[in-house]
Tab-separated table of C-alpha atoms in Angstrom:
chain	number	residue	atom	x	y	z
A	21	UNK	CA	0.000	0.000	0.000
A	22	UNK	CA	1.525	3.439	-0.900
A	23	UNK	CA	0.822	6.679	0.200
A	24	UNK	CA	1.509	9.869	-1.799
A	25	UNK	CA	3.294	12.048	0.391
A	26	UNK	CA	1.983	15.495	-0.198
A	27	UNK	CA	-1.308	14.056	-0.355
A	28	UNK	CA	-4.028	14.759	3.041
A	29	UNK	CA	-4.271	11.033	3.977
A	30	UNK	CA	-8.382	10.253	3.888
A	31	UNK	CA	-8.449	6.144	4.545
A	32	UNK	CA	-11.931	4.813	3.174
A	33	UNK	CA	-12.954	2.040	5.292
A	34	UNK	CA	-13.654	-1.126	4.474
A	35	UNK	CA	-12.467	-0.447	1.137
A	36	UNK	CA	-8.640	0.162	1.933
A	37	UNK	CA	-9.040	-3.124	3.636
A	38	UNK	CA	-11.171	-5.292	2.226
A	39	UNK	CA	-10.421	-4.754	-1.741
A	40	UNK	CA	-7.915	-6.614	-3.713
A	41	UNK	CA	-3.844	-5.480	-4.520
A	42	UNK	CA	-3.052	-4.214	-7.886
A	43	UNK	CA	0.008	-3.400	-9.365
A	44	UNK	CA	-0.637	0.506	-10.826
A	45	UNK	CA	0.169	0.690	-14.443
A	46	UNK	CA	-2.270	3.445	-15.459
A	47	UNK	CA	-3.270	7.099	-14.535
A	48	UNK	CA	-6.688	8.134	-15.452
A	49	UNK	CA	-7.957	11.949	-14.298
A	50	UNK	CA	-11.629	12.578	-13.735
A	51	UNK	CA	-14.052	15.363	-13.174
A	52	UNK	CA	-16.601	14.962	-10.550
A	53	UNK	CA	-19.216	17.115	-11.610
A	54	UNK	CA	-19.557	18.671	-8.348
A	55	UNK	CA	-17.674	22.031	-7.540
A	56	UNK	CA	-16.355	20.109	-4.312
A	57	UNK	CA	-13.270	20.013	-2.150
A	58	UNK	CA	-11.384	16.861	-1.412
A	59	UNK	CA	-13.199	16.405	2.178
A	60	UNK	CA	-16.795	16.565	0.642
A	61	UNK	CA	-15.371	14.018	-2.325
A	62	UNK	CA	-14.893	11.471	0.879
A	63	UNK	CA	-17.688	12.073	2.582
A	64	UNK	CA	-19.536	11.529	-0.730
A	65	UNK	CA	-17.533	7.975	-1.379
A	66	UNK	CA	-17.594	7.085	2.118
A	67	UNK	CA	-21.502	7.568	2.662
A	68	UNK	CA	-22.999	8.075	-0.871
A	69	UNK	CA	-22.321	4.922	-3.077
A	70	UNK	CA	-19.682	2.208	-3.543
A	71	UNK	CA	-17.504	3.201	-5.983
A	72	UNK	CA	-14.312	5.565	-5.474
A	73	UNK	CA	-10.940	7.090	-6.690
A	74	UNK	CA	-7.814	7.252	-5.292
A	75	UNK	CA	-7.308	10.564	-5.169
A	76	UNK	CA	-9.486	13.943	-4.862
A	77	UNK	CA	-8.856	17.194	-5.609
A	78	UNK	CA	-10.143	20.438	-4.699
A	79	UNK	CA	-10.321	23.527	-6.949
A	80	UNK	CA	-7.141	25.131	-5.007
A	81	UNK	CA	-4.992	22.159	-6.200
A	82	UNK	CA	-5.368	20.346	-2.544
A	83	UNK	CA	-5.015	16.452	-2.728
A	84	UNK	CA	-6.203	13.951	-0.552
A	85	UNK	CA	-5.899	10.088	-1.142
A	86	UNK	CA	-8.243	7.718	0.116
A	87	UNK	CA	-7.013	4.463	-1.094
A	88	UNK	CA	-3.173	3.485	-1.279
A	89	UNK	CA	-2.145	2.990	-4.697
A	90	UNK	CA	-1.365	-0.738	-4.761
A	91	UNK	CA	-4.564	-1.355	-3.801
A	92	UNK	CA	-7.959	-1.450	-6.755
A	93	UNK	CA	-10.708	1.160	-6.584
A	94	UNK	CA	-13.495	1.363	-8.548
A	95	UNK	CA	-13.894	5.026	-10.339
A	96	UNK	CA	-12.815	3.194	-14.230
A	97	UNK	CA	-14.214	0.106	-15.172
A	98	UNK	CA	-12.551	-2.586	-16.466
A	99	UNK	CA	-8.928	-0.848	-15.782
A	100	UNK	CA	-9.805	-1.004	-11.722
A	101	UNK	CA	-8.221	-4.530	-12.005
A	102	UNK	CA	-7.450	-6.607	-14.868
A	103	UNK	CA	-6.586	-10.535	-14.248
A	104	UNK	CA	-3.012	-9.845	-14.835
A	105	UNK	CA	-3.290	-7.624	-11.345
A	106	UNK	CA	-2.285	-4.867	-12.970
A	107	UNK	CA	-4.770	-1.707	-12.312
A	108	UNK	CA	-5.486	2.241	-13.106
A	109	UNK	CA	-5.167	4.771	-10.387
A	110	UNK	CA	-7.596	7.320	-10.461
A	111	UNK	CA	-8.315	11.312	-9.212
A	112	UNK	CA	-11.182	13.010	-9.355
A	113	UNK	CA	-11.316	16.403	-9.611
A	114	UNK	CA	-13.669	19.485	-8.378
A	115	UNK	CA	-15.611	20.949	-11.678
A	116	UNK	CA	-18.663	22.804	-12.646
A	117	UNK	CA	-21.963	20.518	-12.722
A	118	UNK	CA	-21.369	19.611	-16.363
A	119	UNK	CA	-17.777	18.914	-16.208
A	120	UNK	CA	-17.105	21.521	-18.920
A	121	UNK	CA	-14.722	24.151	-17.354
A	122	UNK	CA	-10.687	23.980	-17.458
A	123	UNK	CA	-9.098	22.648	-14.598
A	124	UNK	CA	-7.471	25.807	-12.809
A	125	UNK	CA	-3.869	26.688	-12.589
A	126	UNK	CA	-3.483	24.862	-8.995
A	127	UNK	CA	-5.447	21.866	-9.798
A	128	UNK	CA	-2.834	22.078	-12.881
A	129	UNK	CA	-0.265	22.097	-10.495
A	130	UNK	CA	-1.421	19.483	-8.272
A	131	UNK	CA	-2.019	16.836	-11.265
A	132	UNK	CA	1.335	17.400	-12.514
A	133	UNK	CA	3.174	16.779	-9.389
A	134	UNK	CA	0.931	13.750	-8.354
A	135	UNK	CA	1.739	12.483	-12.078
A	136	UNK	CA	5.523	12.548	-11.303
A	137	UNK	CA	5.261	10.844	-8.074
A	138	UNK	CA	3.315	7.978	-9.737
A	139	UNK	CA	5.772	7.749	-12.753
A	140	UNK	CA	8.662	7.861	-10.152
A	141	UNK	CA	7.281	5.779	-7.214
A	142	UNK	CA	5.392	2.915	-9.509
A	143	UNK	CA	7.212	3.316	-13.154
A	144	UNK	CA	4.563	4.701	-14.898
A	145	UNK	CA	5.777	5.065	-18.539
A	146	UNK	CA	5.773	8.788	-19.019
A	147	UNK	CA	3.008	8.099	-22.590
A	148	UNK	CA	-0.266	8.313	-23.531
A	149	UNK	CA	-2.178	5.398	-23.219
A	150	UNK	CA	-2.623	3.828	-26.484
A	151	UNK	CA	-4.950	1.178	-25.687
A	152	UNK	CA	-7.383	0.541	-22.825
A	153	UNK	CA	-4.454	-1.963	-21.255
A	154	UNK	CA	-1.940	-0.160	-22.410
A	155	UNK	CA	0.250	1.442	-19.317
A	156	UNK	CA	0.562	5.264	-19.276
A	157	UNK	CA	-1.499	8.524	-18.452
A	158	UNK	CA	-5.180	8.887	-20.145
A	159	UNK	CA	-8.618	10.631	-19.134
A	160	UNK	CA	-11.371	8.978	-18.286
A	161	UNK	CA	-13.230	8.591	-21.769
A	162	UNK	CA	-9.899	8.395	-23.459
A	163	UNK	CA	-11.024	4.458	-23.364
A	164	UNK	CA	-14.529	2.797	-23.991
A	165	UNK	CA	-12.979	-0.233	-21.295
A	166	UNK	CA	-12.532	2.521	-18.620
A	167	UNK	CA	-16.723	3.394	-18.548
A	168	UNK	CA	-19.876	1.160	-18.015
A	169	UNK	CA	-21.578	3.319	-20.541
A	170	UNK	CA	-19.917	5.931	-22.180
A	171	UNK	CA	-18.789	8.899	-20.655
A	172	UNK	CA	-17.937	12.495	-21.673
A	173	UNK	CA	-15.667	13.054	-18.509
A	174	UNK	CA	-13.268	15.310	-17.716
A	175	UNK	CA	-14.826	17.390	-20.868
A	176	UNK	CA	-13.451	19.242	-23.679
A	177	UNK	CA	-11.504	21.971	-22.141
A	178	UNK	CA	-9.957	19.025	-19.788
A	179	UNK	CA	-9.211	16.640	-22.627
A	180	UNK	CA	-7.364	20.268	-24.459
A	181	UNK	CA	-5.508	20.895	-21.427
A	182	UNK	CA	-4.401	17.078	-20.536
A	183	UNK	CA	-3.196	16.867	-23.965
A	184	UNK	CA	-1.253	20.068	-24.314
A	185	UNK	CA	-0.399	20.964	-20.474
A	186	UNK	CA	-0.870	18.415	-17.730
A	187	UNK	CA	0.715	15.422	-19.678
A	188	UNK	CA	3.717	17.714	-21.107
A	189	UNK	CA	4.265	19.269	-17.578
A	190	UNK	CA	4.199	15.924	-16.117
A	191	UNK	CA	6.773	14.766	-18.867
A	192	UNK	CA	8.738	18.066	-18.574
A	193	UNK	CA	9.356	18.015	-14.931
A	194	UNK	CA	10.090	14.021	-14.821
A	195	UNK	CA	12.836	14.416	-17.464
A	196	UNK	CA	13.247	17.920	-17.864
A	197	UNK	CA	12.273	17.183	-21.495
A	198	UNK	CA	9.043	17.789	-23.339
A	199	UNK	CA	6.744	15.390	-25.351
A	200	UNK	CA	6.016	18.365	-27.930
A	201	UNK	CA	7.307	16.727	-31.542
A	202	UNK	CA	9.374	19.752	-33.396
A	203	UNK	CA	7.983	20.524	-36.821
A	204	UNK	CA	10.875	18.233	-38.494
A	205	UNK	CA	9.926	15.511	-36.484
A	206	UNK	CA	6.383	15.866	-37.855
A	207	UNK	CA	7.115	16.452	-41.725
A	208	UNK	CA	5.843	14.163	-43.703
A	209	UNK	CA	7.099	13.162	-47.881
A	210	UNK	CA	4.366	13.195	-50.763
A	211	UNK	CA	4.711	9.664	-50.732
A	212	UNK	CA	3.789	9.451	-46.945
A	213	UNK	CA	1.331	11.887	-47.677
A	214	UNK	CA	-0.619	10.503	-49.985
A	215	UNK	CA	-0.393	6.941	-48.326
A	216	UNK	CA	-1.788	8.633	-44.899
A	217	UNK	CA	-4.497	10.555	-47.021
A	218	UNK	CA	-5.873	6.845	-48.315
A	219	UNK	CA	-5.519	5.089	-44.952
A	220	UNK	CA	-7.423	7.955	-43.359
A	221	UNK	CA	-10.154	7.847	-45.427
A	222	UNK	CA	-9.763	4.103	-45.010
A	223	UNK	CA	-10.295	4.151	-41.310
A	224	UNK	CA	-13.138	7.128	-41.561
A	225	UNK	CA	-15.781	4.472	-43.551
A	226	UNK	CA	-14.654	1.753	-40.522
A	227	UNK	CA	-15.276	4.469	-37.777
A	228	UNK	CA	-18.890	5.494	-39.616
A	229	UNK	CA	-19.910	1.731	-39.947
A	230	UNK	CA	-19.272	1.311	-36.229
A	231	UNK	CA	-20.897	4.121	-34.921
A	232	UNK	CA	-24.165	2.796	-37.042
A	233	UNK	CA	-24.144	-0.117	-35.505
A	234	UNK	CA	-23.529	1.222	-31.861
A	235	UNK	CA	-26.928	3.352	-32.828
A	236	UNK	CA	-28.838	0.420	-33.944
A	237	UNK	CA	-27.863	-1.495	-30.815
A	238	UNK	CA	-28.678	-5.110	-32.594
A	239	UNK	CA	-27.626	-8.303	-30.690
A	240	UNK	CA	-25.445	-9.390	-33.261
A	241	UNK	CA	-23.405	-6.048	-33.025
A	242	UNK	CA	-20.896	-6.932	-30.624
A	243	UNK	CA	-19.449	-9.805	-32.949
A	244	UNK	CA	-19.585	-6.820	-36.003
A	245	UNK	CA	-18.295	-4.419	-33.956
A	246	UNK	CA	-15.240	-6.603	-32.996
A	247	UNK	CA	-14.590	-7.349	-36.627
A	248	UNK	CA	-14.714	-3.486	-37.856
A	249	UNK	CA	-12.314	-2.839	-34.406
A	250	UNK	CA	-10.175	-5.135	-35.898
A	251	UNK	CA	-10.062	-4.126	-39.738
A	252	UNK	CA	-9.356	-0.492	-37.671
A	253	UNK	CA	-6.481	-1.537	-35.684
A	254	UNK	CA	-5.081	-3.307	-39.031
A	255	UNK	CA	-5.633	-0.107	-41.217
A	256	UNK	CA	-3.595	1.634	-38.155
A	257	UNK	CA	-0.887	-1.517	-38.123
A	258	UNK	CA	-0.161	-0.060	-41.809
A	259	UNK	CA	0.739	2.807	-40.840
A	260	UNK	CA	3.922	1.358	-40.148
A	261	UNK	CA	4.886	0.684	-43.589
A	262	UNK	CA	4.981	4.329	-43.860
A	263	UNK	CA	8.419	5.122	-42.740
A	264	UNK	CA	7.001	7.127	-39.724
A	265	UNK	CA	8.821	8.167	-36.685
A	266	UNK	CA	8.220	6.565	-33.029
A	267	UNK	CA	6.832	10.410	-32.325
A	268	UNK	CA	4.501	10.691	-35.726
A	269	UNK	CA	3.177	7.052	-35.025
A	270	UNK	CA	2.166	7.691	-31.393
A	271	UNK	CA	0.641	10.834	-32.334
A	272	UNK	CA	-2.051	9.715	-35.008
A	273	UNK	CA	-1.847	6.316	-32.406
A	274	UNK	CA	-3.580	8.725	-29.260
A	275	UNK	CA	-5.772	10.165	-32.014
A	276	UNK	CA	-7.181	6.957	-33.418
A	277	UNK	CA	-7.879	5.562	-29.552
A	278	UNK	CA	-9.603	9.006	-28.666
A	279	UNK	CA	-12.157	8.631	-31.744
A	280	UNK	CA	-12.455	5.123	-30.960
A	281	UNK	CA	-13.478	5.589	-28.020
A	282	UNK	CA	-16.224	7.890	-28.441
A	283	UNK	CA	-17.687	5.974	-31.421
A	284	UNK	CA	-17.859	2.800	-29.151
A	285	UNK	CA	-19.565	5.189	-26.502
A	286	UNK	CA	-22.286	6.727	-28.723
């Protein structure tokens, strides 16, 4: 069981207890909904329902942990604990009602530093998670696996800021590096181009076939859906053949997960 220590230690009972070890592989951020501090995010898991994060955070940045890291809680699905043992840890995180304003400066701040301890303390690889399984740093809807029923959480103006400030800061101040590809890094040849044009186009008739069949909701969709999931993740497999960097290949990689995952949630 590990503690972060500039977290306010918060121990949820039973559940510190009573629920299984994992081995953290994953950090998933949340909003809450609720414009609440860390104390009134525990009373809410401890009296209110029987699922909860790791962490909470109020709007001033604050943290408090209410469930050591090596051990599951249930705030994402099927990344709490996978049979392998390996599980997400999770924050939530004070926001409007609708989850659609920015996280401010100190909650910023807060997530960045927390981020480093976990890549630090439990050898978090400091990426993007490119799959549901995959280990690294992701938001909550960034996977379908990580929500019983789709999910819009942390919002927009999260999902901007993760991408562009939290996971960057988190990167920067772990290796004093950034994850920001330079604009030779990202140059493509006609020939790549042109191949990337076809594949994209490729992979936007897959995406539109499975968000029809999500609509129609038939019961033969989940054995369609796996097949057009899987004629997706070979389209993106050829991407490969491209010549691409490491850095151009985990871009359009996060991109392809992140519309995934809301087609599978419509």
């Amino acid at each position: 069981m590990a503690w972060y220590p500039a977290a306010r230690k918060m121990e949820l009972q039973p559940e510190s207890d009573s629920q299984p070890a994992i081995r953290p592989t994953q950090f998933i951020l949340h909003s809450i909904a609720a414009p609440w501090t860390k104390e009134r995010i525990f009373e809410y898991w401890r009296d209110s329902t029987n699922l909860e994060s790791h962490f909470g955070q109020s709007y001033d940045g604050s943290i408090a942990q209410f469930i050591g890291t090596e051990t599951r809680a249930d705030a994402n699905y099927l990344a709490n604990r996978r049979p392998d043992g390996t599980g997400a840890v999770s924050i939530e995180t004070a926001s409007n009602l609708q989850h659609t304003d920015p996280w401010t400066p100190e909650q910023i701040e807060g997530l960045i530093r927390l981020g480093v301890w976990l890549h630090q303390h439990h050898g978090i690889p400091l990426r993007i998670c490119r799959s549901a399984d995959d280990p690294g740093y992701g938001y909550h809807r960034l996977h379908a696996a990580w929500s019983t029923g789709g999910t819009a959480c942390p919002g927009d103006a999260r999902v901007q800021q993760f991408r562009d400030v939290v996971f960057p800061g988190i990167v920067a101040a772990a290796t004093g590096t950034t994850t920001a590809p330079s604009e030779d890094d990202m140059a493509l040849t006609k020939e790549q181009d042109e191949k990337l044009t076809y594949l994209h186009w490729k992979i936007q008739r897959l995406y539109d076939n499975l968000g029809m069949l999500a609509w129609r909701r038939k019961a033969d969709d989940g054995r369609e859906m796996s097949q057009i999931v899987g004629a997706i993740d070979a389209r993106v497999q050829a991407l490969e053949t491209t010549g691409l960097t490491d850095a151009q290949m985990n871009r359009i990689a996060d991109l392809v997960a992140d519309k995934l995952a809301h087609r599978l949630a419509e």
